[in-house]
PDB file of C-alpha atoms in Angstrom:
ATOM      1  CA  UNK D   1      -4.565 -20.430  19.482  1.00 42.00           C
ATOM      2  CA  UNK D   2      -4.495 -23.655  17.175  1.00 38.00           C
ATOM      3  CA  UNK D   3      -6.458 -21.619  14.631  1.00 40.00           C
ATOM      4  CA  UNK D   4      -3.527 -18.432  14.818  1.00 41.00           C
ATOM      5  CA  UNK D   5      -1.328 -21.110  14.152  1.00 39.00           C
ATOM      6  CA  UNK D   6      -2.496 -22.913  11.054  1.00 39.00           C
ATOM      7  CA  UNK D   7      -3.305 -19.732   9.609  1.00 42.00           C
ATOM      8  CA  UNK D   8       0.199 -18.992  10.125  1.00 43.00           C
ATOM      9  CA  UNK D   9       1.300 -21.925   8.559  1.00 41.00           C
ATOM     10  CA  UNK D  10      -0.917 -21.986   5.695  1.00 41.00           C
ATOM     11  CA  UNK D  11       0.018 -17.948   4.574  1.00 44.00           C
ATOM     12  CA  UNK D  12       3.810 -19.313   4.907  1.00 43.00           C
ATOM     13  CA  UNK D  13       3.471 -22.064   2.644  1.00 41.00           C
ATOM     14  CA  UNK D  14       1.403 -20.243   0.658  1.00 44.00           C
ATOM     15  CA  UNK D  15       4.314 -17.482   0.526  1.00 43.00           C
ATOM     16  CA  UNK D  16       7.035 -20.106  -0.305  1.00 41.00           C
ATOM     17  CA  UNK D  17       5.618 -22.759  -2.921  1.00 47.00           C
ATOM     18  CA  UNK D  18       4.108 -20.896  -5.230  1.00 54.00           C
ATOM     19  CA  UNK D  19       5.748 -20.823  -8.750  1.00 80.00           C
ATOM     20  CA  UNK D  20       2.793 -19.164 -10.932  1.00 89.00           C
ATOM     21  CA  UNK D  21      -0.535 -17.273 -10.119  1.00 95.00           C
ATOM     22  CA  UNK D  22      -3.649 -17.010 -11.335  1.00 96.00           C
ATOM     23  CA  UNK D  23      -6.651 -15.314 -10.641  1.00 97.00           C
ATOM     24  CA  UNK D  24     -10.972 -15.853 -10.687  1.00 97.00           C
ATOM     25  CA  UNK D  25     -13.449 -13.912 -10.334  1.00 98.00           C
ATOM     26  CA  UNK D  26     -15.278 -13.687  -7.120  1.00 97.00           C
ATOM     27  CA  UNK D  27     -17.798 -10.954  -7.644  1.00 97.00           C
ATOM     28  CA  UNK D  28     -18.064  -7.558  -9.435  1.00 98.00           C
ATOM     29  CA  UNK D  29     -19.854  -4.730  -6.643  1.00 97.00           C
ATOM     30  CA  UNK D  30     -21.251  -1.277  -8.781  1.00 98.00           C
ATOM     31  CA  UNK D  31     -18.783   1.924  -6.588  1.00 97.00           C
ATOM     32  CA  UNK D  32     -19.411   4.946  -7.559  1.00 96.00           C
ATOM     33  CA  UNK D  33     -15.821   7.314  -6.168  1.00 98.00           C
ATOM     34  CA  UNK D  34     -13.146   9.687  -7.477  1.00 97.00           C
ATOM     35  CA  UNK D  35     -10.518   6.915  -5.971  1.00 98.00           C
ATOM     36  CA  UNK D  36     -10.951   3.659  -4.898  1.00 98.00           C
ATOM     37  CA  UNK D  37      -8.004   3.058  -1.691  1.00 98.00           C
ATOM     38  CA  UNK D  38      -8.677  -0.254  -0.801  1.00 98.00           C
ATOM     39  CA  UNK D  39      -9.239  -2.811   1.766  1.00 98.00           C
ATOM     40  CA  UNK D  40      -8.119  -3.859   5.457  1.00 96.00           C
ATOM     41  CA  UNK D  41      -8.127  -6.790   6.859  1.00 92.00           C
ATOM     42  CA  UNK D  42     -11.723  -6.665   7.877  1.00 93.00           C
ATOM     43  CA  UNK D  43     -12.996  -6.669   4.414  1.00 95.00           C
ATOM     44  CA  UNK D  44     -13.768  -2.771   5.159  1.00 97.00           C
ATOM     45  CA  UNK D  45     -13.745  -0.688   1.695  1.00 98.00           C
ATOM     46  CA  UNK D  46     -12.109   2.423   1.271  1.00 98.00           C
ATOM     47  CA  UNK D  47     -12.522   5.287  -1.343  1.00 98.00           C
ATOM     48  CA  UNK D  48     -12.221   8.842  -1.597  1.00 98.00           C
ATOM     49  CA  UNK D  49     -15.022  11.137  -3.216  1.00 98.00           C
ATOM     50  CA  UNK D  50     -14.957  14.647  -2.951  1.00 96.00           C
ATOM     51  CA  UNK D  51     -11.700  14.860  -0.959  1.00 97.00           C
ATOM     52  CA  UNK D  52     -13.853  12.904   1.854  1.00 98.00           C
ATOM     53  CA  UNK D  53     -12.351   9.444   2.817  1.00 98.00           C
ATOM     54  CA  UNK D  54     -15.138   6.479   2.886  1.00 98.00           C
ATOM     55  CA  UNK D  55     -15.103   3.517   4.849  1.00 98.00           C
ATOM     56  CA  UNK D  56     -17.856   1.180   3.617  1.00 98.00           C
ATOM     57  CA  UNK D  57     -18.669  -1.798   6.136  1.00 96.00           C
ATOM     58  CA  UNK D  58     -21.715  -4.684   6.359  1.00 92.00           C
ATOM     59  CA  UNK D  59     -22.800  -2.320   9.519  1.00 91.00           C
ATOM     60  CA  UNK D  60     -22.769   1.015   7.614  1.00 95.00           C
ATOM     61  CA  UNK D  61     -21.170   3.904   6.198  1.00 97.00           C
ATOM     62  CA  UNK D  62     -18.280   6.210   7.764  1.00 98.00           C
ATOM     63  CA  UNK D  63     -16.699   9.205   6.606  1.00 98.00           C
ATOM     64  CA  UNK D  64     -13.801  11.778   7.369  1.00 98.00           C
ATOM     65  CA  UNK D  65     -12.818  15.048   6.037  1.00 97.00           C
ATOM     66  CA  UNK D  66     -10.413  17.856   6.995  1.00 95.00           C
ATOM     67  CA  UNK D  67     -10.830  20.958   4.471  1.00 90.00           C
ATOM     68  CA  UNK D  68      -8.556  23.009   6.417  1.00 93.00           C
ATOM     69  CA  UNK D  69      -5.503  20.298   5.561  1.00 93.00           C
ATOM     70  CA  UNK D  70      -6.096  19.841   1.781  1.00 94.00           C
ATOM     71  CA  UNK D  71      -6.034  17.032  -0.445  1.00 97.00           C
ATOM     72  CA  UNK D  72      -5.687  13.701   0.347  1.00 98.00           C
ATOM     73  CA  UNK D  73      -2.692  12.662  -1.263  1.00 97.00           C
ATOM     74  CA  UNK D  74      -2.832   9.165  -0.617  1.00 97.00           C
ATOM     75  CA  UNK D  75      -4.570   6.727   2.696  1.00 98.00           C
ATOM     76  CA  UNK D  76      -2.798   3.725   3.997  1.00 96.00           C
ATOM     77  CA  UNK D  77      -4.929   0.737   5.537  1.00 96.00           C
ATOM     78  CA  UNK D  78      -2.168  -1.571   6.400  1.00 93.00           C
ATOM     79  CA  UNK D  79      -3.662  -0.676   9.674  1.00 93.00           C
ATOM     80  CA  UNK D  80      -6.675  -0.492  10.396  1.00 94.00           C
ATOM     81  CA  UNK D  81      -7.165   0.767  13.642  1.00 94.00           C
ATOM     82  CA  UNK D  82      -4.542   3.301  12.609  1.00 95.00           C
ATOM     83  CA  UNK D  83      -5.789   4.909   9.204  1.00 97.00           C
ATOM     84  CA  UNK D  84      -2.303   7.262   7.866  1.00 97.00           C
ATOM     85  CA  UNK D  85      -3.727  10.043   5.589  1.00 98.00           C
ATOM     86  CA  UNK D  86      -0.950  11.969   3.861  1.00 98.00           C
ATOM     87  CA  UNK D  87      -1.563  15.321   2.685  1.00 98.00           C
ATOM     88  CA  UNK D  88       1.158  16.148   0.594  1.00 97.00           C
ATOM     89  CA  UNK D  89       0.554  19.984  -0.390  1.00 96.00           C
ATOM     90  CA  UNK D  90       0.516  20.475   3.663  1.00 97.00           C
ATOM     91  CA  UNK D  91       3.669  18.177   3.795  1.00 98.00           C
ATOM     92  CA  UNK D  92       1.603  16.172   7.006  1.00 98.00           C
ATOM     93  CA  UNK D  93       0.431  12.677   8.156  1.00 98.00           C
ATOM     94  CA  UNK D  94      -2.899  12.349   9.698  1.00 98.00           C
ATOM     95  CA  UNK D  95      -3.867   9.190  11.972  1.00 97.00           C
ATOM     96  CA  UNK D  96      -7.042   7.926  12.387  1.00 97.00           C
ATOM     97  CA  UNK D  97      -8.655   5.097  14.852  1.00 97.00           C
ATOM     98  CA  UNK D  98     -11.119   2.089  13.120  1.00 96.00           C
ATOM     99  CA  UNK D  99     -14.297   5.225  13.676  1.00 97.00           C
ATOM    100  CA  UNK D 100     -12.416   7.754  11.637  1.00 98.00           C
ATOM    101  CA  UNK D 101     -11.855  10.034  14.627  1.00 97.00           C
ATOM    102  CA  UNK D 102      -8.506  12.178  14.556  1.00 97.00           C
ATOM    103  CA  UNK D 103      -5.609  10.165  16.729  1.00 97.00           C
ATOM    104  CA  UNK D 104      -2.396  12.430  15.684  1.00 96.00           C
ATOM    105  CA  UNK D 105      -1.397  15.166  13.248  1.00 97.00           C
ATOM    106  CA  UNK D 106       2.331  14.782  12.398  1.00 97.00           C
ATOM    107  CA  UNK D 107       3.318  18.252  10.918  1.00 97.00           C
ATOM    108  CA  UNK D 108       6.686  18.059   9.247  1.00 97.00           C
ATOM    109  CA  UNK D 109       6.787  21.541   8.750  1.00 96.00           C
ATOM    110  CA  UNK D 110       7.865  22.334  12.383  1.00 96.00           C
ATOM    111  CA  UNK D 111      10.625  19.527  12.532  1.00 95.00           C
ATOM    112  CA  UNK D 112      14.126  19.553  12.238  1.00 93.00           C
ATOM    113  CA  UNK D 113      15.343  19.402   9.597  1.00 91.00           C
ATOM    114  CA  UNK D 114      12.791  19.713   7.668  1.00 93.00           C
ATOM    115  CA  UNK D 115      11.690  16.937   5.271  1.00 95.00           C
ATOM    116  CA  UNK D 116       9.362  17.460   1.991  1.00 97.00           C
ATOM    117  CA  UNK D 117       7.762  14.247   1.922  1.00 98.00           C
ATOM    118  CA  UNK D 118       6.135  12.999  -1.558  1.00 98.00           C
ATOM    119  CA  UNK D 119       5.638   9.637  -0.758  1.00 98.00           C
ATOM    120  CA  UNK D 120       4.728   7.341   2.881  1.00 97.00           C
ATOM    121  CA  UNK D 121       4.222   4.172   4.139  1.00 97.00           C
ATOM    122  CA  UNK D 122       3.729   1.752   7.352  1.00 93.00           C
ATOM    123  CA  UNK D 123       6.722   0.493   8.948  1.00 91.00           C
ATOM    124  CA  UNK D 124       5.968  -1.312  12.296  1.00 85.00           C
ATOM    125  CA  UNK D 125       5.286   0.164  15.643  1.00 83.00           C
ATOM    126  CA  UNK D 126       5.258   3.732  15.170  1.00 94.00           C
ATOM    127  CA  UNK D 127       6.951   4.215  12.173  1.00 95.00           C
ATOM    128  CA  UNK D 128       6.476   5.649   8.458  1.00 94.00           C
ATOM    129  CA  UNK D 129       8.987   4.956   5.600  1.00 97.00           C
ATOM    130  CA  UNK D 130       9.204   8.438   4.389  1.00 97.00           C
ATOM    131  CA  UNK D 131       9.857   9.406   0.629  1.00 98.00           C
ATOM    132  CA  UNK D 132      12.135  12.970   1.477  1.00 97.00           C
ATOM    133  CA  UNK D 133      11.715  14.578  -2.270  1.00 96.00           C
ATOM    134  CA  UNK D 134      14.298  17.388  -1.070  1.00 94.00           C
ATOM    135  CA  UNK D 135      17.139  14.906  -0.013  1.00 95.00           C
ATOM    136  CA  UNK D 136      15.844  12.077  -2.469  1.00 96.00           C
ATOM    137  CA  UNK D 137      16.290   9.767   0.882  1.00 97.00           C
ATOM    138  CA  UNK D 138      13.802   7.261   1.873  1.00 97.00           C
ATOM    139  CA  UNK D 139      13.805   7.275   5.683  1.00 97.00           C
ATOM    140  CA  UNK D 140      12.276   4.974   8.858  1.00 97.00           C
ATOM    141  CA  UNK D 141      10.424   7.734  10.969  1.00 97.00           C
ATOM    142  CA  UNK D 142       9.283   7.234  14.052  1.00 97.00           C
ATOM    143  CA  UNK D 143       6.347   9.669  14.642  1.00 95.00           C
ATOM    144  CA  UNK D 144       6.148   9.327  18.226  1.00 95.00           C
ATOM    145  CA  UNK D 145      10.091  10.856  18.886  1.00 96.00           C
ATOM    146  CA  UNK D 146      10.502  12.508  15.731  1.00 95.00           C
ATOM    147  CA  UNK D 147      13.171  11.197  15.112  1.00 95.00           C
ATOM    148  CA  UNK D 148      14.417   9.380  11.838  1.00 96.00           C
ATOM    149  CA  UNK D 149      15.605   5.555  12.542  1.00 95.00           C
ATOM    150  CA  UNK D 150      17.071   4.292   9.725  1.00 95.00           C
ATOM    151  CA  UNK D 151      17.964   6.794   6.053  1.00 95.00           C
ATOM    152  CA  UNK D 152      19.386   5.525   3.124  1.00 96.00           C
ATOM    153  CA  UNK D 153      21.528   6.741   0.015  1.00 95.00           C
ATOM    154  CA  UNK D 154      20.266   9.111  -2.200  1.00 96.00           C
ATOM    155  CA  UNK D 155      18.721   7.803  -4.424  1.00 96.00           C
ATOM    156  CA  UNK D 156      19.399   9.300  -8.438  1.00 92.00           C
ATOM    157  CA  UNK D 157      15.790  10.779  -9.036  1.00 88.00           C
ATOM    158  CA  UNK D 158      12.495  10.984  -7.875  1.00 90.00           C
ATOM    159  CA  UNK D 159      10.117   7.938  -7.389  1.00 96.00           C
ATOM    160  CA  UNK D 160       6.642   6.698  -8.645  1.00 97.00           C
ATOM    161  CA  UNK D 161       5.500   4.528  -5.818  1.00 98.00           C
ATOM    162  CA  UNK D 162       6.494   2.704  -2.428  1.00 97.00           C
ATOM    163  CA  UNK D 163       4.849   0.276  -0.267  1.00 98.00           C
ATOM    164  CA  UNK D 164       5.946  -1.820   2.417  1.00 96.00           C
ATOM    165  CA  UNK D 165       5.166  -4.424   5.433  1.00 93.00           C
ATOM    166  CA  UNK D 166       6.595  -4.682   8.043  1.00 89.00           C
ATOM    167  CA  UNK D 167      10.181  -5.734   7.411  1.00 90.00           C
ATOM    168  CA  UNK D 168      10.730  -4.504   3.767  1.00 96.00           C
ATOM    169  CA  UNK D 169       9.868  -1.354   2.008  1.00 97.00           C
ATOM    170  CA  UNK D 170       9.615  -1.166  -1.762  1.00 98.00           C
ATOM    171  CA  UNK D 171      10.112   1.729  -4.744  1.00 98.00           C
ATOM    172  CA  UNK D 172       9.508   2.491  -7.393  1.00 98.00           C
ATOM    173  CA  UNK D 173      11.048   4.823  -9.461  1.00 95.00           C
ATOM    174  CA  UNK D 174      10.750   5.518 -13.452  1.00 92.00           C
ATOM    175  CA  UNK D 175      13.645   2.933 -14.141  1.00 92.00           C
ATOM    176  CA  UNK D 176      13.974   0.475 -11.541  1.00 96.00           C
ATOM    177  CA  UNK D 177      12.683  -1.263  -8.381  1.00 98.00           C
ATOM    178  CA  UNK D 178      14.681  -1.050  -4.846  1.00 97.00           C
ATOM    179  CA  UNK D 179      13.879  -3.126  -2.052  1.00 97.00           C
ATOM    180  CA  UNK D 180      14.942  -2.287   1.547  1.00 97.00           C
ATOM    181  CA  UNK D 181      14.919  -4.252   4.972  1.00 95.00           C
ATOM    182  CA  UNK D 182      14.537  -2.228   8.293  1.00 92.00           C
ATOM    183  CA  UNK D 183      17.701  -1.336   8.784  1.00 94.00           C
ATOM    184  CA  UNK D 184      17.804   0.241   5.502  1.00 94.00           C
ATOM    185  CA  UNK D 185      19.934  -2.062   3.789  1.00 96.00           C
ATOM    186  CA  UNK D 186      19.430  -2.590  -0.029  1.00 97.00           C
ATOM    187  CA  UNK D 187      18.350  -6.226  -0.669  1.00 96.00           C
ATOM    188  CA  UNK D 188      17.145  -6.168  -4.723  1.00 97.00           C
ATOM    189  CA  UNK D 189      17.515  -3.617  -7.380  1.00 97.00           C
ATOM    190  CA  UNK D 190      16.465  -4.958 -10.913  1.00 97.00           C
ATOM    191  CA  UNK D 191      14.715  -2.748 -13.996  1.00 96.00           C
ATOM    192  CA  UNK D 192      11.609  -2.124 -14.906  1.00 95.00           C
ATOM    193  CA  UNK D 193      10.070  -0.984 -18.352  1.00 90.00           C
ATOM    194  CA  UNK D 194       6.640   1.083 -17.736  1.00 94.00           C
ATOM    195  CA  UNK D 195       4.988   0.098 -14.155  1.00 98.00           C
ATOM    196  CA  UNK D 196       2.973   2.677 -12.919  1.00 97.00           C
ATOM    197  CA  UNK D 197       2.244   1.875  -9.435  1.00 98.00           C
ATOM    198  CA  UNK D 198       3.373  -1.133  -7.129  1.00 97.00           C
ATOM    199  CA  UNK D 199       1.440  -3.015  -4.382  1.00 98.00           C
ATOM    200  CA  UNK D 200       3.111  -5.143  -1.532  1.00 97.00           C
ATOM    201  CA  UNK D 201       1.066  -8.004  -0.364  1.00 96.00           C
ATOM    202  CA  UNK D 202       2.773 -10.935   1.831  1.00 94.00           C
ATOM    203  CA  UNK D 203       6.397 -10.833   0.356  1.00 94.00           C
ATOM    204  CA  UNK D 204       4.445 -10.280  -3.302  1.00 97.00           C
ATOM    205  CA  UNK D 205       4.686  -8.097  -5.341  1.00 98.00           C
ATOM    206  CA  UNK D 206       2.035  -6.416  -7.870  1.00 98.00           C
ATOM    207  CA  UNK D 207       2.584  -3.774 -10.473  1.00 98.00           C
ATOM    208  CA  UNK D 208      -0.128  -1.711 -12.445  1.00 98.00           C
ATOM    209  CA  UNK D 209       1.351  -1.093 -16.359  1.00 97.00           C
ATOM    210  CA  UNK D 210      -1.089   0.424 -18.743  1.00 96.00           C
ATOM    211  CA  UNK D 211      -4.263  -2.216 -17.595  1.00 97.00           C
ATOM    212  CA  UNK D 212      -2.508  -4.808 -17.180  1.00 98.00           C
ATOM    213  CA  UNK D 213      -1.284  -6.367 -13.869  1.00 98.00           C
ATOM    214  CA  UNK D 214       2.411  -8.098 -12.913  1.00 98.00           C
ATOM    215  CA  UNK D 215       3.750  -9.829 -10.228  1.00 98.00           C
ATOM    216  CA  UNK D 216       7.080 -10.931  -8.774  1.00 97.00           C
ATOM    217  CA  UNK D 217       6.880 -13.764  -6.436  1.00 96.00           C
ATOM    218  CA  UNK D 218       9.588 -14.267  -3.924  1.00 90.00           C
ATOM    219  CA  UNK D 219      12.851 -15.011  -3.945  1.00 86.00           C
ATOM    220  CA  UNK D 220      12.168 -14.405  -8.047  1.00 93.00           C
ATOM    221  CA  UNK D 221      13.302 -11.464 -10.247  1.00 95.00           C
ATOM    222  CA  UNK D 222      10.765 -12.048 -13.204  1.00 96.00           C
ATOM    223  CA  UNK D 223       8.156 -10.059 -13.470  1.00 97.00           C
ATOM    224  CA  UNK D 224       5.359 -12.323 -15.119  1.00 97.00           C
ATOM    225  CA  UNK D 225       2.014 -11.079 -16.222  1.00 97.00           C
ATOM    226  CA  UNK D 226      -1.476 -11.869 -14.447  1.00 97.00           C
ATOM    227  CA  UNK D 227      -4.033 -13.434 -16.563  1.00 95.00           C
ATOM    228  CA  UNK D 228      -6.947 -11.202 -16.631  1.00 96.00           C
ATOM    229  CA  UNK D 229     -10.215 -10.111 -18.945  1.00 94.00           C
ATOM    230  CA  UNK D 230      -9.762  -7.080 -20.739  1.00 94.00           C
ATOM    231  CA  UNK D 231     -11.051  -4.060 -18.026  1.00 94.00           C
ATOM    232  CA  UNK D 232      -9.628  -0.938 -17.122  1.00 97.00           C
ATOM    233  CA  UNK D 233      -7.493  -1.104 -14.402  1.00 98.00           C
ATOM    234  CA  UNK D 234      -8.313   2.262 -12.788  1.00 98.00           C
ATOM    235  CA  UNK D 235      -6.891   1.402  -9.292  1.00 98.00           C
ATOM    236  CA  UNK D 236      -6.029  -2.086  -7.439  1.00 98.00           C
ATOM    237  CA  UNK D 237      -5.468  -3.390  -4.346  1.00 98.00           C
ATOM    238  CA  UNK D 238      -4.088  -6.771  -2.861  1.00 98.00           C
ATOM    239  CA  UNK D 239      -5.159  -8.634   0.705  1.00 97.00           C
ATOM    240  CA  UNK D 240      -6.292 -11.405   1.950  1.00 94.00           C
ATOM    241  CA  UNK D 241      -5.061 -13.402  -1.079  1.00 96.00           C
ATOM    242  CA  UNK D 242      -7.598 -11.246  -3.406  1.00 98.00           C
ATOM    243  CA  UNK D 243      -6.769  -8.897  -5.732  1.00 98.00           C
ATOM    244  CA  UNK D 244      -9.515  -5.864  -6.004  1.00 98.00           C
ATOM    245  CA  UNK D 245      -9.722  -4.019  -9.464  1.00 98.00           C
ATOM    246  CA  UNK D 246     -11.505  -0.645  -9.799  1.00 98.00           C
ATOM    247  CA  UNK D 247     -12.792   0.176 -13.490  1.00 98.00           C
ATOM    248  CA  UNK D 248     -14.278   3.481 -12.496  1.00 96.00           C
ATOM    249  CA  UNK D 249     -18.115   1.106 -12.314  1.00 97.00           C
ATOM    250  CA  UNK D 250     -17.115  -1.824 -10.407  1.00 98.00           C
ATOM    251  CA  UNK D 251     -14.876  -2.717  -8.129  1.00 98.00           C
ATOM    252  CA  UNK D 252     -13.776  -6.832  -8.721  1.00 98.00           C
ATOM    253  CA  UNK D 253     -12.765  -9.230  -6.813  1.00 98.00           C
ATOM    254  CA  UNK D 254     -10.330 -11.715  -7.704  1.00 98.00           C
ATOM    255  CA  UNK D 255      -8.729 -14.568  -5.607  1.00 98.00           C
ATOM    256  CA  UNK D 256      -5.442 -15.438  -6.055  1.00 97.00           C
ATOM    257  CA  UNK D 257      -4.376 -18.880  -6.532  1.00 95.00           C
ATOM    258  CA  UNK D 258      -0.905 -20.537  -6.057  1.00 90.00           C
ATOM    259  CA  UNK D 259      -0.125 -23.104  -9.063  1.00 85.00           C
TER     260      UNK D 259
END
């Protein structure tokens, strides 16, 4: 219990005093994958290859694969005893347990009304913010009534990215950032010139532009750049207070210090 609670209390400070960030190298590991996903809170490694999901531990190897729903679109590990697999050309959600067997198919084909989804992510309990490309609405599903909790305005075009945690969701679109609490109320709007992909990591936020990486601390609305070697930035991930880079050879580790 005493070690729940300075843990607590040193990922709070952490998440309040920091003013700048830098990162060092930990390691470099060789991966060999179409798409590196990323990693859960167990230091398990995910990456797709072949359309087959991966889940690389110190015990092993584990793998899933549905041909009959498609491609992958994108996998969420916020969870990791409940994996959410989107498949986006079968407009579906796909659950998996910490072994990579099946939990729940959530078709939204067969619901009312229907939604189109392009984009999810973990809310908490039993929920997914939902990316409806039809409406242009992000939503707060909860899978287990089908029903939709919290929707918002539309928003003016499509987006690039979302992630979230859970009390805030964030979006990307081609021109600016939106931040939402869960009740779907707009807390931070500011522009953006060329991020291709965001990342949500203990009220921080990382963006991917070109191969370089940004942040935006909390409670801040500059977007300062991450002092990094010269790799390609392929895909990247954030947990744990270490940023993973995937170069399409090697996936790096960097820890994340507060200055």
């Amino acid at each position: 219990m005493k070690r729940t609670f300075y843990l607590l209390l040193f990922f709070t400070a952490w998440g309040f005093s920091q003013t700048s960030l830098t990162a060092n190298l930990v390691e470099s590991i060789p991966l060999e994958c179409s798409r590196f996903i990323g990693v859960d809170q167990f230091e398990s490694v995910y990456y797709l290859e072949s359309n087959t999901l991966f889940k690389k531990t110190k015990n092993g190897l584990q793998n899933y694969s549905d041909l009959n729903k498609g491609t992958v679109s994108s996998v969420s590990v916020f969870n990791a005893l409940k994996l959410a697999l989107f498949y986006k050309d079968f407009n579906s959600v796909t659950l998996l347990d910490n072994r990579l067997a099946d939990l729940i198919t959530i078709d939204f084909n067969i619901l009312s009304p229907l939604k189109t989804l392009s984009h999810i992510s973990y809310g908490n309990d039993t929920t997914f913010w939902l990316f409806d490309s039809n409406a242009l609405q992000l939503e707060l599903f909860d899978y287990n009534s089908s029903k939709t909790r919290v929707k918002t305005v539309p928003f003016q075009n499509e987006i690039i990215a979302m992630d979230s945690d859970y009390n805030t969701c964030w979006v990307l679109s081609e021109n600016d950032l939106q931040g939402y609490n869960y009740i779907g109320s707009l807390i931070s709007k500011l522009p953006h010139e060329g991020f291709t992909d965001l990342k949500l990591w203990n009220g921080i936020l990382f963006f991917k532009k070109n191969n370089t990486i940004y942040y935006k601390l909390k409670d801040s609305d500059a977007f300062l750049m991450l002092n990094l070697p010269k790799i390609l930035v392929k895909q990247f991930f954030v947990t744990n207070q270490t940023l993973y880079i995937y170069d399409e050879e090697f996936l790096h580790h960097y820890q994340l210090i507060n200055n």
